[in-house]
Amino acid sequence: MAGRKSPEFPAKESEIYKIPSVAGKAKQKSERQRIPEAVIKRLPRYFRVLRELFNSDVLRVSSGELAELMGMTASQIRQDMSCLCAFGQQGYGYGVKQLYTRISEVCGVSCRYSAVLIGAGDIGKTLIKNMIFEQRGVKLKAVFDTDRSVGTPVYDCTVMDISKFVGFCEENAVDIAVVCAASDAVPGLLKLIKQTDIRGIWNFSLCEISPEESGLSVINTALGDSLMLLTYEMTRENENKH
Amino acid sequence: MAGRKSPEFPAKESEIYKIPSVAGKAKQKSERQRIPEAVIKRLPRYFRVLRELFNSDVLRVSSGELAELMGMTASQIRQDMSCLCAFGQQGYGYGVKQLYTRISEVCGVSCRYSAVLIGAGDIGKTLIKNMIFEQRGVKLKAVFDTDRSVGTPVYDCTVMDISKFVGFCEENAVDIAVVCAASDAVPGLLKLIKQTDIRGIWNFSLCEISPEESGLSVINTALGDSLMLLTYEMTRENENKH
DNA sequence: TAGATTGTTAATCGATTAACAATC
DNA sequence: TAGATTGTTAATCGATTAACAATC
């Protein structure tokens, strides 16, 4: 991992992208060509790995080094970065900070969306405690629930009653609802959400929310699904030994 | 959704697959052809949807109905099922129970693996409370932790001290470790895990575990990654409106 | 039987890899 | 300059879709 600062690798972005022809090419691509689905799905992992490198004061990284670190091919990494118009420099590699910043832009981390969490249970606490929101540029503005938990503190929020949900979201320009409620509460919550300007749902309930029906951006997390990928792999590994 | 039982759709599997040539073809395929990666990743969702259909007493489903329900093409569903040797019947569709059973077999749900959970925090409680293990055929045998939480109950388990981990795993033939510990504890835990017969790790810690280095089947869950897919989509949707 | 729906084939589409000229 | 490493092209590989004969 090449970590030393060198005169050949200027820290300021403006110095790197000074050649007009390259800048022109990059712009054209970002406007015309959409980023392939497969690349998008890899971005969050790049994001995490690059942040760790940045925190370890690594200034630059080559596609070969990153490939080794992430268990993929250098070719794929260069292809991916090319899709993002995240240009490196021949002979030197990529600037860790520049790459991290570019991925943040593409993924909307720099948009600084605001969110509210519905359901003050264990999964909500996990997300808050692990700073899942902060690290992805999302500001958690409030936690809502019904019944007994209202008024109790959840880290730096106090649980509010769901009756205040619509009003709060309008006043605070909330973009994202994080749904951690029980399945049977979900249809009712969807009606409330539609009364606000919320445009995205991060759904941890066991009830799938359809992006088409809701007309919103939706990610259904399905917490248990990856356990089946694990048991599949364990079973297949076993078969291969016979 | 066609739900009535009919004489043309016998309930017993043996009656469906009675034609020798079809059975022969199925066997040949399951031995020779591996299931594509993309199909495997869709199986957990099929599994959930089929269980819901089964619980709603739906006996059979056509590729068209399932496609509508899941937002995919009928063609893809037939192609997927064909990979699993999960044969339907022309003119009638697929038996819900048969399909569910076949997917359970392929994914190792019927293997009845046993697991222990390390780290008695919020994420562990979420998994237990939502019956994530039971529903996928995994038996949770114990919860381990260090310090103050030892001895306290977590649903039907009592938290045990990590010092008893290796002994317990050997005695109870544990297959899977569910890692919900803090990142800095992970390297130490990996050493403990290697002293047992554990073959799979379901990792919820913020520290990635490499399948190659550990020599085990590993799923790194990366809880926050899907939030970035949501903010990406919200950002892109916004761009398209301009 | 007639209608419905399968499993499979071939065509299309998208993703990954290998190779290398360009160039820092 | 010489070595390193990029961005891009072309080749390969894998996944999805459309079409339809087979058949329940």
PDB file of N, CA and C in Angstrom, chain A residues 7 18 32 50 55 59 68 102 105 121 123 129 131 135 137 154-155 163 169 174 183 194 200 205 223 227 230:
ATOM      1  N   PRO A   7       5.445  14.471  -4.652  1.00  0.00           N
ATOM      2  CA  PRO A   7       5.173  15.644  -5.492  1.00  0.00           C
ATOM      3  C   PRO A   7       4.422  15.255  -6.777  1.00  0.00           C
ATOM      4  N   LYS A  18      -6.490  18.778 -14.495  1.00  0.00           N
ATOM      5  CA  LYS A  18      -6.284  20.064 -15.162  1.00  0.00           C
ATOM      6  C   LYS A  18      -6.312  19.963 -16.681  1.00  0.00           C
ATOM      7  N   ARG A  32     -24.304  11.186 -20.333  1.00  0.00           N
ATOM      8  CA  ARG A  32     -24.933  10.260 -21.272  1.00  0.00           C
ATOM      9  C   ARG A  32     -25.123   8.857 -20.685  1.00  0.00           C
ATOM     10  N   LEU A  50     -12.732   2.181   1.373  1.00  0.00           N
ATOM     11  CA  LEU A  50     -11.988   3.427   1.159  1.00  0.00           C
ATOM     12  C   LEU A  50     -11.973   4.286   2.417  1.00  0.00           C
ATOM     13  N   ASN A  55      -8.964   6.563   6.884  1.00  0.00           N
ATOM     14  CA  ASN A  55      -8.738   6.674   8.328  1.00  0.00           C
ATOM     15  C   ASN A  55      -7.372   6.136   8.743  1.00  0.00           C
ATOM     16  N   LEU A  59      -2.982   7.480   1.346  1.00  0.00           N
ATOM     17  CA  LEU A  59      -3.356   8.578   0.445  1.00  0.00           C
ATOM     18  C   LEU A  59      -3.737   8.097  -0.949  1.00  0.00           C
ATOM     19  N   GLU A  68      -6.653  -6.886  -4.383  1.00  0.00           N
ATOM     20  CA  GLU A  68      -6.108  -7.817  -3.398  1.00  0.00           C
ATOM     21  C   GLU A  68      -6.877  -7.707  -2.078  1.00  0.00           C
ATOM     22  N   ARG A 102     -16.045  10.795  -4.666  1.00  0.00           N
ATOM     23  CA  ARG A 102     -16.810  10.548  -5.887  1.00  0.00           C
ATOM     24  C   ARG A 102     -17.939   9.544  -5.629  1.00  0.00           C
ATOM     25  N   GLU A 105     -20.735  11.155  -3.760  1.00  0.00           N
ATOM     26  CA  GLU A 105     -21.567  11.964  -4.650  1.00  0.00           C
ATOM     27  C   GLU A 105     -22.556  11.095  -5.410  1.00  0.00           C
ATOM     28  N   GLY A 121     -37.686  -0.306  18.561  1.00  0.00           N
ATOM     29  CA  GLY A 121     -37.262  -1.613  19.064  1.00  0.00           C
ATOM     30  C   GLY A 121     -35.779  -1.872  18.879  1.00  0.00           C
ATOM     31  N   ILE A 123     -34.000  -3.404  16.490  1.00  0.00           N
ATOM     32  CA  ILE A 123     -33.320  -3.153  15.215  1.00  0.00           C
ATOM     33  C   ILE A 123     -33.022  -1.667  15.047  1.00  0.00           C
ATOM     34  N   LYS A 129     -27.007   2.895  17.202  1.00  0.00           N
ATOM     35  CA  LYS A 129     -25.795   2.668  17.978  1.00  0.00           C
ATOM     36  C   LYS A 129     -24.567   2.499  17.080  1.00  0.00           C
ATOM     37  N   MET A 131     -24.037   3.860  14.291  1.00  0.00           N
ATOM     38  CA  MET A 131     -23.832   5.067  13.481  1.00  0.00           C
ATOM     39  C   MET A 131     -24.016   4.813  11.983  1.00  0.00           C
ATOM     40  N   GLN A 135     -22.688   7.698   9.124  1.00  0.00           N
ATOM     41  CA  GLN A 135     -21.631   7.310   8.199  1.00  0.00           C
ATOM     42  C   GLN A 135     -22.048   7.422   6.736  1.00  0.00           C
ATOM     43  N   GLY A 137     -24.193   9.803   5.632  1.00  0.00           N
ATOM     44  CA  GLY A 137     -24.657  11.159   5.370  1.00  0.00           C
ATOM     45  C   GLY A 137     -26.134  11.388   5.617  1.00  0.00           C
ATOM     46  N   VAL A 154     -34.096   7.271  23.272  1.00  0.00           N
ATOM     47  CA  VAL A 154     -33.328   6.304  22.460  1.00  0.00           C
ATOM     48  C   VAL A 154     -32.097   7.062  21.974  1.00  0.00           C
ATOM     49  N   TYR A 155     -30.990   6.883  22.714  1.00  0.00           N
ATOM     50  CA  TYR A 155     -29.776   7.652  22.463  1.00  0.00           C
ATOM     51  C   TYR A 155     -30.118   9.150  22.491  1.00  0.00           C
ATOM     52  N   SER A 163     -48.872   9.872  16.288  1.00  0.00           N
ATOM     53  CA  SER A 163     -49.881  10.883  15.908  1.00  0.00           C
ATOM     54  C   SER A 163     -49.224  12.199  15.459  1.00  0.00           C
ATOM     55  N   CYS A 169     -42.925  15.524   9.923  1.00  0.00           N
ATOM     56  CA  CYS A 169     -42.253  15.311   8.640  1.00  0.00           C
ATOM     57  C   CYS A 169     -42.371  16.535   7.739  1.00  0.00           C
ATOM     58  N   VAL A 174     -38.617  15.869   5.950  1.00  0.00           N
ATOM     59  CA  VAL A 174     -38.054  14.525   6.066  1.00  0.00           C
ATOM     60  C   VAL A 174     -38.119  13.796   4.716  1.00  0.00           C
ATOM     61  N   SER A 183     -45.307  -6.109  11.188  1.00  0.00           N
ATOM     62  CA  SER A 183     -45.898  -6.244   9.856  1.00  0.00           C
ATOM     63  C   SER A 183     -47.302  -5.666   9.754  1.00  0.00           C
ATOM     64  N   LYS A 194     -47.579   8.565   2.871  1.00  0.00           N
ATOM     65  CA  LYS A 194     -48.026   9.190   1.620  1.00  0.00           C
ATOM     66  C   LYS A 194     -48.567  10.603   1.829  1.00  0.00           C
ATOM     67  N   GLY A 200     -38.442   8.029   0.185  1.00  0.00           N
ATOM     68  CA  GLY A 200     -37.743   6.751   0.261  1.00  0.00           C
ATOM     69  C   GLY A 200     -38.067   5.990   1.537  1.00  0.00           C
ATOM     70  N   SER A 205     -39.251  -4.167   8.338  1.00  0.00           N
ATOM     71  CA  SER A 205     -40.365  -5.007   8.786  1.00  0.00           C
ATOM     72  C   SER A 205     -40.387  -6.290   7.959  1.00  0.00           C
ATOM     73  N   LEU A 223     -33.813  -9.251   6.508  1.00  0.00           N
ATOM     74  CA  LEU A 223     -32.693  -9.591   7.383  1.00  0.00           C
ATOM     75  C   LEU A 223     -32.291 -11.069   7.344  1.00  0.00           C
ATOM     76  N   LEU A 227     -28.973 -15.598   5.704  1.00  0.00           N
ATOM     77  CA  LEU A 227     -28.710 -16.847   6.438  1.00  0.00           C
ATOM     78  C   LEU A 227     -28.883 -18.054   5.520  1.00  0.00           C
ATOM     79  N   LEU A 230     -25.925 -18.589   3.398  1.00  0.00           N
ATOM     80  CA  LEU A 230     -24.889 -19.274   4.170  1.00  0.00           C
ATOM     81  C   LEU A 230     -25.158 -20.779   4.232  1.00  0.00           C
TER      82      LEU A 230
END
